[in-house]
Amino acid sequence: MPSLVSGRHRTPAELQAALKVVNDQLADANDLERPALELVAQKLTEELVEVERELAQKKGSSDGHVGSGDGSTSLQTSEVPQGSASVSQPSGESGDQPTISGGDEDLVTFLKGLPKVRVEDGVQKYVLIRVDPEQNETKRFETTIYLVRGNPQAEYHYQCALDTIKELESKGIEAEVQGGGRIECRMKDRQIEIYGHSYQYGRADHSITAQLIKQFFGSDYQVSWGDYGY
């Protein structure tokens, strides 16, 4: 995808800087300005995913850390600072597994190993990602797949989605962010609260997020949600 401004591929650092500007504008946008800004943010995010994937392919990187081409390192939303707790494996029920017809064993294995929920302890922005069968007809999905991705280090919601979108696209799977919000995980107390919205993606369906988290963590956790706050 060509750059929206310069007609050339920009570096991840340049694209993230552009996204920061657009997201800041979205925070103050009125109803007339918002649709155009949301479209720009979506295109920039798609370009960022594509550029980072191309850089990874060129460098033959196998560790998931992609250089920006200008000496800096692009944000990896899966990184966890020392002392924090990242949760990507369920402690309770795992929920329904995706159903695929046609016997694509590699794809089935990949999807079964893909955690439905990735969150960390504390307050964090999150996004709800949807993989729709209609967008992946050649993959023969029989069910819609939802994924929850949170990250306390993310300044903007798109940063919560980047790693998973790239991971799915590496398998030829198309996905879209359905919305965002915030999740407060109090792991010690076994309590999780879901609320808020994203300026870029709108409000996620928190009821779906709550259902996924309940299935993921099990009945020992108290999960609540509401359409309030930012």
Short mmCIF file of N, CA and C in Angstrom, two decimals, residues 56-216:
data_model
loop_
_atom_site.label_atom_id
_atom_site.label_comp_id
_atom_site.label_asym_id
_atom_site.label_seq_id
_atom_site.Cartn_x
_atom_site.Cartn_y
_atom_site.Cartn_z
N ALA A 56 10.18 -7.53 7.90
CA ALA A 56 10.47 -8.82 8.53
C ALA A 56 10.86 -9.85 7.49
N GLN A 57 10.16 -9.83 6.36
CA GLN A 57 10.48 -10.80 5.30
C GLN A 57 11.86 -10.54 4.72
N LYS A 58 12.21 -9.27 4.55
CA LYS A 58 13.52 -8.93 3.98
C LYS A 58 14.66 -9.33 4.90
N LYS A 59 14.46 -9.14 6.17
CA LYS A 59 15.52 -9.42 7.13
C LYS A 59 15.53 -10.87 7.59
N GLY A 60 14.46 -11.59 7.23
CA GLY A 60 14.39 -12.99 7.65
C GLY A 60 14.32 -13.11 9.15
N SER A 61 13.69 -12.11 9.78
CA SER A 61 13.63 -12.10 11.23
C SER A 61 12.75 -13.23 11.74
N SER A 62 13.23 -13.91 12.76
CA SER A 62 12.45 -15.00 13.34
C SER A 62 12.07 -14.73 14.79
N ASP A 63 12.50 -13.58 15.32
CA ASP A 63 12.22 -13.33 16.74
C ASP A 63 11.11 -12.33 16.95
N GLY A 64 10.50 -11.81 15.87
CA GLY A 64 9.35 -10.93 16.01
C GLY A 64 9.69 -9.49 16.25
N HIS A 65 11.01 -9.12 16.34
CA HIS A 65 11.39 -7.74 16.55
C HIS A 65 11.83 -7.17 15.21
N VAL A 66 11.11 -6.18 14.72
CA VAL A 66 11.34 -5.66 13.39
C VAL A 66 11.93 -4.27 13.48
N GLY A 67 13.07 -4.04 12.84
CA GLY A 67 13.67 -2.72 12.83
C GLY A 67 12.89 -1.79 11.95
N SER A 68 12.97 -0.48 12.23
CA SER A 68 12.21 0.50 11.48
C SER A 68 12.93 0.98 10.25
N GLY A 69 14.21 0.61 10.09
CA GLY A 69 14.94 1.04 8.92
C GLY A 69 15.66 2.35 9.14
N ASP A 70 15.43 3.03 10.28
CA ASP A 70 16.11 4.29 10.54
C ASP A 70 16.89 4.24 11.84
N GLY A 71 17.18 3.00 12.29
CA GLY A 71 17.96 2.85 13.50
C GLY A 71 17.11 2.68 14.74
N SER A 72 15.81 2.92 14.62
CA SER A 72 14.94 2.75 15.78
C SER A 72 14.27 1.40 15.72
N THR A 73 13.54 1.05 16.76
CA THR A 73 12.85 -0.23 16.82
C THR A 73 11.37 0.01 16.96
N SER A 74 10.58 -0.64 16.12
CA SER A 74 9.14 -0.43 16.17
C SER A 74 8.56 -1.06 17.42
N LEU A 75 7.42 -0.52 17.85
CA LEU A 75 6.78 -1.01 19.06
C LEU A 75 6.29 -2.43 18.89
N GLN A 76 6.64 -3.29 19.80
CA GLN A 76 6.13 -4.66 19.83
C GLN A 76 5.17 -4.75 21.00
N THR A 77 3.89 -4.87 20.71
CA THR A 77 2.91 -4.77 21.78
C THR A 77 2.88 -5.99 22.67
N SER A 78 3.62 -7.04 22.31
CA SER A 78 3.62 -8.22 23.16
C SER A 78 4.71 -8.16 24.23
N GLU A 79 5.55 -7.13 24.17
CA GLU A 79 6.61 -7.03 25.16
C GLU A 79 6.03 -6.72 26.53
N VAL A 80 6.59 -7.32 27.56
CA VAL A 80 6.09 -7.13 28.91
C VAL A 80 7.23 -6.66 29.79
N PRO A 81 7.09 -5.51 30.47
CA PRO A 81 8.17 -5.03 31.32
C PRO A 81 8.36 -5.94 32.51
N GLN A 82 9.57 -5.91 33.05
CA GLN A 82 9.89 -6.76 34.19
C GLN A 82 8.97 -6.43 35.36
N GLY A 83 8.43 -7.46 35.97
CA GLY A 83 7.57 -7.27 37.12
C GLY A 83 6.10 -7.30 36.81
N SER A 84 5.71 -7.28 35.52
CA SER A 84 4.30 -7.34 35.18
C SER A 84 3.93 -8.77 34.82
N ALA A 85 2.62 -9.03 34.80
CA ALA A 85 2.15 -10.38 34.52
C ALA A 85 1.36 -10.39 33.23
N SER A 86 1.81 -11.14 32.26
CA SER A 86 1.09 -11.29 31.01
C SER A 86 0.36 -12.62 31.02
N VAL A 87 -0.91 -12.59 30.64
CA VAL A 87 -1.72 -13.80 30.66
C VAL A 87 -2.16 -14.12 29.25
N SER A 88 -1.69 -15.24 28.69
CA SER A 88 -2.11 -15.64 27.36
C SER A 88 -2.52 -17.10 27.32
N GLN A 89 -2.53 -17.75 28.45
CA GLN A 89 -3.01 -19.12 28.53
C GLN A 89 -4.12 -19.20 29.57
N PRO A 90 -5.20 -19.89 29.28
CA PRO A 90 -6.34 -19.91 30.19
C PRO A 90 -6.06 -20.69 31.46
N SER A 91 -6.65 -20.20 32.55
CA SER A 91 -6.57 -20.95 33.80
C SER A 91 -7.84 -21.74 34.03
N GLY A 92 -8.87 -21.43 33.19
CA GLY A 92 -10.14 -22.13 33.32
C GLY A 92 -10.54 -22.73 32.00
N GLU A 93 -11.79 -22.52 31.60
CA GLU A 93 -12.28 -23.09 30.36
C GLU A 93 -11.69 -22.34 29.18
N SER A 94 -11.45 -23.04 28.09
CA SER A 94 -10.83 -22.41 26.92
C SER A 94 -11.85 -21.89 25.93
N GLY A 95 -13.12 -22.25 26.07
CA GLY A 95 -14.13 -21.78 25.13
C GLY A 95 -14.15 -22.64 23.88
N ASP A 96 -15.06 -22.29 22.96
CA ASP A 96 -15.20 -23.06 21.73
C ASP A 96 -13.99 -22.89 20.84
N GLN A 97 -13.58 -23.96 20.20
CA GLN A 97 -12.48 -23.91 19.25
C GLN A 97 -13.03 -23.57 17.87
N PRO A 98 -12.24 -22.85 17.02
CA PRO A 98 -12.71 -22.53 15.69
C PRO A 98 -12.91 -23.79 14.85
N THR A 99 -13.92 -23.74 13.98
CA THR A 99 -14.23 -24.88 13.12
C THR A 99 -13.86 -24.55 11.69
N ILE A 100 -13.10 -25.44 11.04
CA ILE A 100 -12.67 -25.24 9.66
C ILE A 100 -12.96 -26.50 8.88
N SER A 101 -13.59 -26.35 7.74
CA SER A 101 -13.84 -27.50 6.88
C SER A 101 -12.71 -27.62 5.87
N GLY A 102 -12.53 -28.81 5.32
CA GLY A 102 -11.54 -28.97 4.26
C GLY A 102 -10.24 -29.57 4.72
N GLY A 103 -10.04 -29.75 6.04
CA GLY A 103 -8.89 -30.48 6.52
C GLY A 103 -7.56 -29.75 6.44
N ASP A 104 -7.55 -28.40 6.55
CA ASP A 104 -6.30 -27.65 6.58
C ASP A 104 -5.70 -27.79 7.97
N GLU A 105 -4.90 -28.82 8.17
CA GLU A 105 -4.41 -29.15 9.50
C GLU A 105 -3.49 -28.07 10.07
N ASP A 106 -2.65 -27.47 9.22
CA ASP A 106 -1.74 -26.42 9.69
C ASP A 106 -2.53 -25.23 10.22
N LEU A 107 -3.58 -24.85 9.50
CA LEU A 107 -4.39 -23.71 9.91
C LEU A 107 -5.16 -24.02 11.18
N VAL A 108 -5.68 -25.24 11.27
CA VAL A 108 -6.40 -25.65 12.48
C VAL A 108 -5.46 -25.60 13.69
N THR A 109 -4.25 -26.11 13.52
CA THR A 109 -3.27 -26.11 14.61
C THR A 109 -2.93 -24.68 15.03
N PHE A 110 -2.74 -23.81 14.04
CA PHE A 110 -2.42 -22.41 14.33
C PHE A 110 -3.54 -21.74 15.12
N LEU A 111 -4.77 -21.91 14.68
CA LEU A 111 -5.90 -21.24 15.34
C LEU A 111 -6.16 -21.81 16.73
N LYS A 112 -5.98 -23.11 16.89
CA LYS A 112 -6.18 -23.71 18.21
C LYS A 112 -5.12 -23.22 19.20
N GLY A 113 -3.93 -22.91 18.68
CA GLY A 113 -2.86 -22.43 19.55
C GLY A 113 -2.89 -20.93 19.77
N LEU A 114 -3.82 -20.23 19.10
CA LEU A 114 -3.91 -18.78 19.22
C LEU A 114 -4.80 -18.43 20.41
N PRO A 115 -4.25 -17.81 21.46
CA PRO A 115 -5.06 -17.51 22.65
C PRO A 115 -6.22 -16.57 22.32
N LYS A 116 -7.39 -16.88 22.85
CA LYS A 116 -8.53 -16.00 22.66
C LYS A 116 -8.33 -14.68 23.40
N VAL A 117 -7.57 -14.71 24.48
CA VAL A 117 -7.39 -13.53 25.32
C VAL A 117 -5.91 -13.33 25.64
N ARG A 118 -5.44 -12.11 25.45
CA ARG A 118 -4.11 -11.71 25.92
C ARG A 118 -4.26 -10.40 26.66
N VAL A 119 -4.12 -10.45 27.97
CA VAL A 119 -4.22 -9.26 28.81
C VAL A 119 -3.14 -9.34 29.88
N GLU A 120 -2.95 -8.22 30.58
CA GLU A 120 -1.98 -8.17 31.65
C GLU A 120 -2.63 -7.60 32.90
N ASP A 121 -1.96 -7.76 34.01
CA ASP A 121 -2.45 -7.22 35.27
C ASP A 121 -2.44 -5.70 35.21
N GLY A 122 -3.48 -5.08 35.75
CA GLY A 122 -3.55 -3.62 35.78
C GLY A 122 -4.53 -3.06 34.77
N VAL A 123 -4.56 -1.73 34.66
CA VAL A 123 -5.44 -1.05 33.72
C VAL A 123 -4.76 -0.96 32.36
N GLN A 124 -5.51 -1.22 31.31
CA GLN A 124 -4.93 -1.24 29.97
C GLN A 124 -5.97 -0.95 28.90
N LYS A 125 -5.53 -0.37 27.80
CA LYS A 125 -6.38 -0.28 26.62
C LYS A 125 -6.50 -1.68 26.02
N TYR A 126 -7.64 -1.92 25.35
CA TYR A 126 -7.81 -3.22 24.70
C TYR A 126 -8.60 -3.06 23.41
N VAL A 127 -8.47 -4.04 22.52
CA VAL A 127 -9.28 -4.09 21.30
C VAL A 127 -9.92 -5.46 21.18
N LEU A 128 -11.05 -5.48 20.49
CA LEU A 128 -11.74 -6.72 20.16
C LEU A 128 -11.57 -6.95 18.66
N ILE A 129 -10.90 -8.04 18.30
CA ILE A 129 -10.61 -8.37 16.91
C ILE A 129 -11.54 -9.47 16.43
N ARG A 130 -12.07 -9.31 15.22
CA ARG A 130 -12.97 -10.33 14.67
C ARG A 130 -12.40 -10.90 13.38
N VAL A 131 -12.44 -12.23 13.27
CA VAL A 131 -12.10 -12.94 12.04
C VAL A 131 -13.41 -13.49 11.49
N ASP A 132 -13.83 -12.95 10.35
CA ASP A 132 -15.15 -13.25 9.79
C ASP A 132 -15.03 -14.29 8.68
N PRO A 133 -15.87 -15.33 8.68
CA PRO A 133 -15.83 -16.32 7.61
C PRO A 133 -16.01 -15.71 6.22
N GLU A 134 -16.84 -14.67 6.10
CA GLU A 134 -17.10 -14.07 4.79
C GLU A 134 -15.87 -13.37 4.23
N GLN A 135 -14.95 -12.94 5.09
CA GLN A 135 -13.72 -12.30 4.64
C GLN A 135 -12.62 -13.32 4.37
N ASN A 136 -12.86 -14.56 4.72
CA ASN A 136 -11.84 -15.60 4.58
C ASN A 136 -12.45 -16.86 3.95
N GLU A 137 -13.13 -16.66 2.83
CA GLU A 137 -13.84 -17.77 2.20
C GLU A 137 -12.90 -18.91 1.80
N THR A 138 -11.69 -18.56 1.35
CA THR A 138 -10.76 -19.60 0.91
C THR A 138 -10.23 -20.42 2.08
N LYS A 139 -10.35 -19.88 3.31
CA LYS A 139 -9.89 -20.61 4.49
C LYS A 139 -10.96 -21.53 5.06
N ARG A 140 -12.19 -21.39 4.55
CA ARG A 140 -13.29 -22.27 4.93
C ARG A 140 -13.62 -22.22 6.42
N PHE A 141 -13.62 -21.01 6.98
CA PHE A 141 -14.07 -20.87 8.35
C PHE A 141 -15.56 -21.15 8.43
N GLU A 142 -15.98 -21.81 9.46
CA GLU A 142 -17.40 -22.06 9.67
C GLU A 142 -17.95 -21.24 10.82
N THR A 143 -17.07 -20.63 11.61
CA THR A 143 -17.51 -19.83 12.74
C THR A 143 -16.71 -18.53 12.80
N THR A 144 -17.33 -17.48 13.34
CA THR A 144 -16.63 -16.23 13.56
C THR A 144 -15.73 -16.36 14.78
N ILE A 145 -14.53 -15.83 14.67
CA ILE A 145 -13.56 -15.91 15.76
C ILE A 145 -13.35 -14.51 16.34
N TYR A 146 -13.45 -14.39 17.66
CA TYR A 146 -13.19 -13.13 18.34
C TYR A 146 -11.94 -13.28 19.21
N LEU A 147 -11.12 -12.23 19.24
CA LEU A 147 -9.90 -12.22 20.04
C LEU A 147 -9.83 -10.93 20.84
N VAL A 148 -9.44 -11.03 22.10
CA VAL A 148 -9.27 -9.88 22.98
C VAL A 148 -7.79 -9.63 23.18
N ARG A 149 -7.36 -8.39 22.93
CA ARG A 149 -5.95 -8.05 23.08
C ARG A 149 -5.79 -6.76 23.88
N GLY A 150 -5.17 -6.87 25.05
CA GLY A 150 -4.93 -5.71 25.90
C GLY A 150 -3.44 -5.49 26.09
N ASN A 151 -3.07 -4.25 26.41
CA ASN A 151 -1.65 -3.93 26.62
C ASN A 151 -1.52 -2.66 27.46
N PRO A 152 -1.02 -2.77 28.70
CA PRO A 152 -0.88 -1.58 29.55
C PRO A 152 0.10 -0.55 28.99
N GLN A 153 1.03 -0.98 28.13
CA GLN A 153 2.01 -0.05 27.59
C GLN A 153 1.51 0.70 26.35
N ALA A 154 0.36 0.30 25.81
CA ALA A 154 -0.14 0.91 24.58
C ALA A 154 -0.67 2.32 24.86
N GLU A 155 -0.15 3.28 24.10
CA GLU A 155 -0.66 4.64 24.22
C GLU A 155 -1.93 4.82 23.40
N TYR A 156 -2.02 4.06 22.30
CA TYR A 156 -3.18 4.11 21.42
C TYR A 156 -3.70 2.69 21.18
N HIS A 157 -4.99 2.60 20.86
CA HIS A 157 -5.61 1.29 20.74
C HIS A 157 -5.03 0.45 19.60
N TYR A 158 -4.62 1.08 18.51
CA TYR A 158 -4.10 0.30 17.39
C TYR A 158 -2.88 -0.51 17.79
N GLN A 159 -2.13 -0.01 18.79
CA GLN A 159 -0.93 -0.73 19.23
C GLN A 159 -1.27 -2.06 19.89
N CYS A 160 -2.48 -2.16 20.44
CA CYS A 160 -2.90 -3.43 21.04
C CYS A 160 -3.15 -4.50 19.98
N ALA A 161 -3.49 -4.05 18.77
CA ALA A 161 -3.90 -4.99 17.72
C ALA A 161 -2.76 -5.41 16.80
N LEU A 162 -1.70 -4.62 16.71
CA LEU A 162 -0.70 -4.80 15.65
C LEU A 162 -0.12 -6.21 15.60
N ASP A 163 0.37 -6.71 16.71
CA ASP A 163 1.04 -8.01 16.70
C ASP A 163 0.12 -9.13 16.23
N THR A 164 -1.12 -9.11 16.72
CA THR A 164 -2.06 -10.17 16.36
C THR A 164 -2.49 -10.06 14.90
N ILE A 165 -2.72 -8.84 14.42
CA ILE A 165 -3.08 -8.65 13.01
C ILE A 165 -1.95 -9.17 12.11
N LYS A 166 -0.71 -8.85 12.47
CA LYS A 166 0.43 -9.34 11.68
C LYS A 166 0.53 -10.86 11.75
N GLU A 167 0.27 -11.41 12.92
CA GLU A 167 0.33 -12.87 13.09
C GLU A 167 -0.71 -13.56 12.22
N LEU A 168 -1.93 -13.00 12.18
CA LEU A 168 -2.99 -13.57 11.35
C LEU A 168 -2.67 -13.42 9.87
N GLU A 169 -2.19 -12.24 9.48
CA GLU A 169 -1.90 -12.00 8.07
C GLU A 169 -0.76 -12.88 7.57
N SER A 170 0.14 -13.28 8.47
CA SER A 170 1.23 -14.17 8.06
C SER A 170 0.69 -15.53 7.61
N LYS A 171 -0.54 -15.84 8.04
CA LYS A 171 -1.20 -17.08 7.64
C LYS A 171 -2.26 -16.84 6.57
N GLY A 172 -2.28 -15.61 6.03
CA GLY A 172 -3.25 -15.29 5.00
C GLY A 172 -4.65 -15.08 5.52
N ILE A 173 -4.78 -14.75 6.80
CA ILE A 173 -6.09 -14.57 7.42
C ILE A 173 -6.39 -13.08 7.57
N GLU A 174 -7.54 -12.65 7.07
CA GLU A 174 -7.96 -11.26 7.21
C GLU A 174 -8.76 -11.09 8.49
N ALA A 175 -8.50 -9.98 9.19
CA ALA A 175 -9.21 -9.69 10.43
C ALA A 175 -9.44 -8.19 10.53
N GLU A 176 -10.37 -7.80 11.38
CA GLU A 176 -10.61 -6.38 11.59
C GLU A 176 -10.88 -6.11 13.06
N VAL A 177 -10.52 -4.91 13.48
CA VAL A 177 -10.77 -4.49 14.86
C VAL A 177 -12.20 -3.98 14.95
N GLN A 178 -12.98 -4.59 15.83
CA GLN A 178 -14.40 -4.25 15.97
C GLN A 178 -14.65 -3.09 16.91
N GLY A 179 -13.67 -2.75 17.72
CA GLY A 179 -13.83 -1.67 18.69
C GLY A 179 -12.82 -1.83 19.80
N GLY A 180 -12.86 -0.90 20.72
CA GLY A 180 -11.89 -0.94 21.82
C GLY A 180 -12.49 -0.42 23.11
N GLY A 181 -11.64 -0.32 24.09
CA GLY A 181 -12.05 0.16 25.40
C GLY A 181 -10.91 -0.03 26.38
N ARG A 182 -11.25 -0.25 27.63
CA ARG A 182 -10.25 -0.49 28.66
C ARG A 182 -10.63 -1.71 29.48
N ILE A 183 -9.60 -2.37 29.96
CA ILE A 183 -9.79 -3.51 30.87
C ILE A 183 -8.94 -3.27 32.10
N GLU A 184 -9.54 -3.44 33.26
CA GLU A 184 -8.79 -3.39 34.51
C GLU A 184 -8.76 -4.79 35.10
N CYS A 185 -7.57 -5.37 35.12
CA CYS A 185 -7.40 -6.72 35.65
C CYS A 185 -6.77 -6.64 37.04
N ARG A 186 -7.50 -7.12 38.02
CA ARG A 186 -6.97 -7.21 39.38
C ARG A 186 -6.79 -8.70 39.67
N MET A 187 -5.69 -9.22 39.17
CA MET A 187 -5.47 -10.67 39.21
C MET A 187 -5.43 -11.20 40.64
N LYS A 188 -4.84 -10.43 41.54
CA LYS A 188 -4.73 -10.87 42.93
C LYS A 188 -6.11 -11.07 43.54
N ASP A 189 -7.05 -10.19 43.17
CA ASP A 189 -8.42 -10.27 43.69
C ASP A 189 -9.33 -11.09 42.79
N ARG A 190 -8.80 -11.55 41.65
CA ARG A 190 -9.58 -12.31 40.67
C ARG A 190 -10.80 -11.52 40.20
N GLN A 191 -10.56 -10.24 39.89
CA GLN A 191 -11.62 -9.36 39.40
C GLN A 191 -11.18 -8.68 38.12
N ILE A 192 -12.07 -8.60 37.14
CA ILE A 192 -11.78 -7.97 35.86
C ILE A 192 -12.95 -7.07 35.47
N GLU A 193 -12.65 -5.81 35.15
CA GLU A 193 -13.68 -4.84 34.76
C GLU A 193 -13.41 -4.36 33.34
N ILE A 194 -14.46 -4.31 32.51
CA ILE A 194 -14.35 -3.94 31.10
C ILE A 194 -15.24 -2.72 30.86
N TYR A 195 -14.68 -1.67 30.24
CA TYR A 195 -15.45 -0.44 30.05
C TYR A 195 -14.77 0.43 29.00
N GLY A 196 -15.34 1.61 28.75
CA GLY A 196 -14.69 2.61 27.90
C GLY A 196 -14.87 2.39 26.41
N HIS A 197 -14.13 3.18 25.63
CA HIS A 197 -14.22 3.13 24.18
C HIS A 197 -12.89 3.56 23.56
N SER A 198 -12.81 3.43 22.25
CA SER A 198 -11.63 3.85 21.49
C SER A 198 -12.04 4.98 20.55
N TYR A 199 -11.24 6.05 20.51
CA TYR A 199 -11.52 7.13 19.56
C TYR A 199 -11.35 6.64 18.12
N GLN A 200 -10.41 5.74 17.91
CA GLN A 200 -10.14 5.27 16.55
C GLN A 200 -11.14 4.23 16.08
N TYR A 201 -11.49 3.27 16.94
CA TYR A 201 -12.32 2.14 16.52
C TYR A 201 -13.74 2.19 17.05
N GLY A 202 -14.03 3.10 17.95
CA GLY A 202 -15.34 3.11 18.59
C GLY A 202 -15.38 2.16 19.78
N ARG A 203 -16.56 1.99 20.33
CA ARG A 203 -16.72 1.13 21.51
C ARG A 203 -16.86 -0.33 21.09
N ALA A 204 -16.07 -1.19 21.71
CA ALA A 204 -16.20 -2.62 21.46
C ALA A 204 -17.49 -3.14 22.09
N ASP A 205 -17.95 -4.27 21.62
CA ASP A 205 -19.08 -4.94 22.28
C ASP A 205 -18.53 -5.61 23.54
N HIS A 206 -18.62 -4.90 24.65
CA HIS A 206 -18.01 -5.39 25.89
C HIS A 206 -18.65 -6.70 26.37
N SER A 207 -19.89 -6.95 25.95
CA SER A 207 -20.53 -8.21 26.36
C SER A 207 -19.82 -9.41 25.75
N ILE A 208 -19.36 -9.26 24.50
CA ILE A 208 -18.59 -10.34 23.86
C ILE A 208 -17.25 -10.50 24.56
N THR A 209 -16.60 -9.37 24.85
CA THR A 209 -15.32 -9.41 25.56
C THR A 209 -15.47 -10.09 26.91
N ALA A 210 -16.52 -9.73 27.64
CA ALA A 210 -16.75 -10.32 28.96
C ALA A 210 -16.95 -11.83 28.87
N GLN A 211 -17.70 -12.26 27.85
CA GLN A 211 -17.94 -13.69 27.67
C GLN A 211 -16.64 -14.45 27.39
N LEU A 212 -15.80 -13.87 26.52
CA LEU A 212 -14.52 -14.51 26.20
C LEU A 212 -13.63 -14.59 27.43
N ILE A 213 -13.60 -13.51 28.21
CA ILE A 213 -12.74 -13.49 29.39
C ILE A 213 -13.24 -14.47 30.45
N LYS A 214 -14.56 -14.57 30.61
CA LYS A 214 -15.12 -15.54 31.56
C LYS A 214 -14.75 -16.96 31.16
N GLN A 215 -14.87 -17.27 29.86
CA GLN A 215 -14.50 -18.60 29.38
C GLN A 215 -13.01 -18.85 29.57
N PHE A 216 -12.23 -17.81 29.36
CA PHE A 216 -10.77 -17.95 29.39
C PHE A 216 -10.24 -18.17 30.80
#
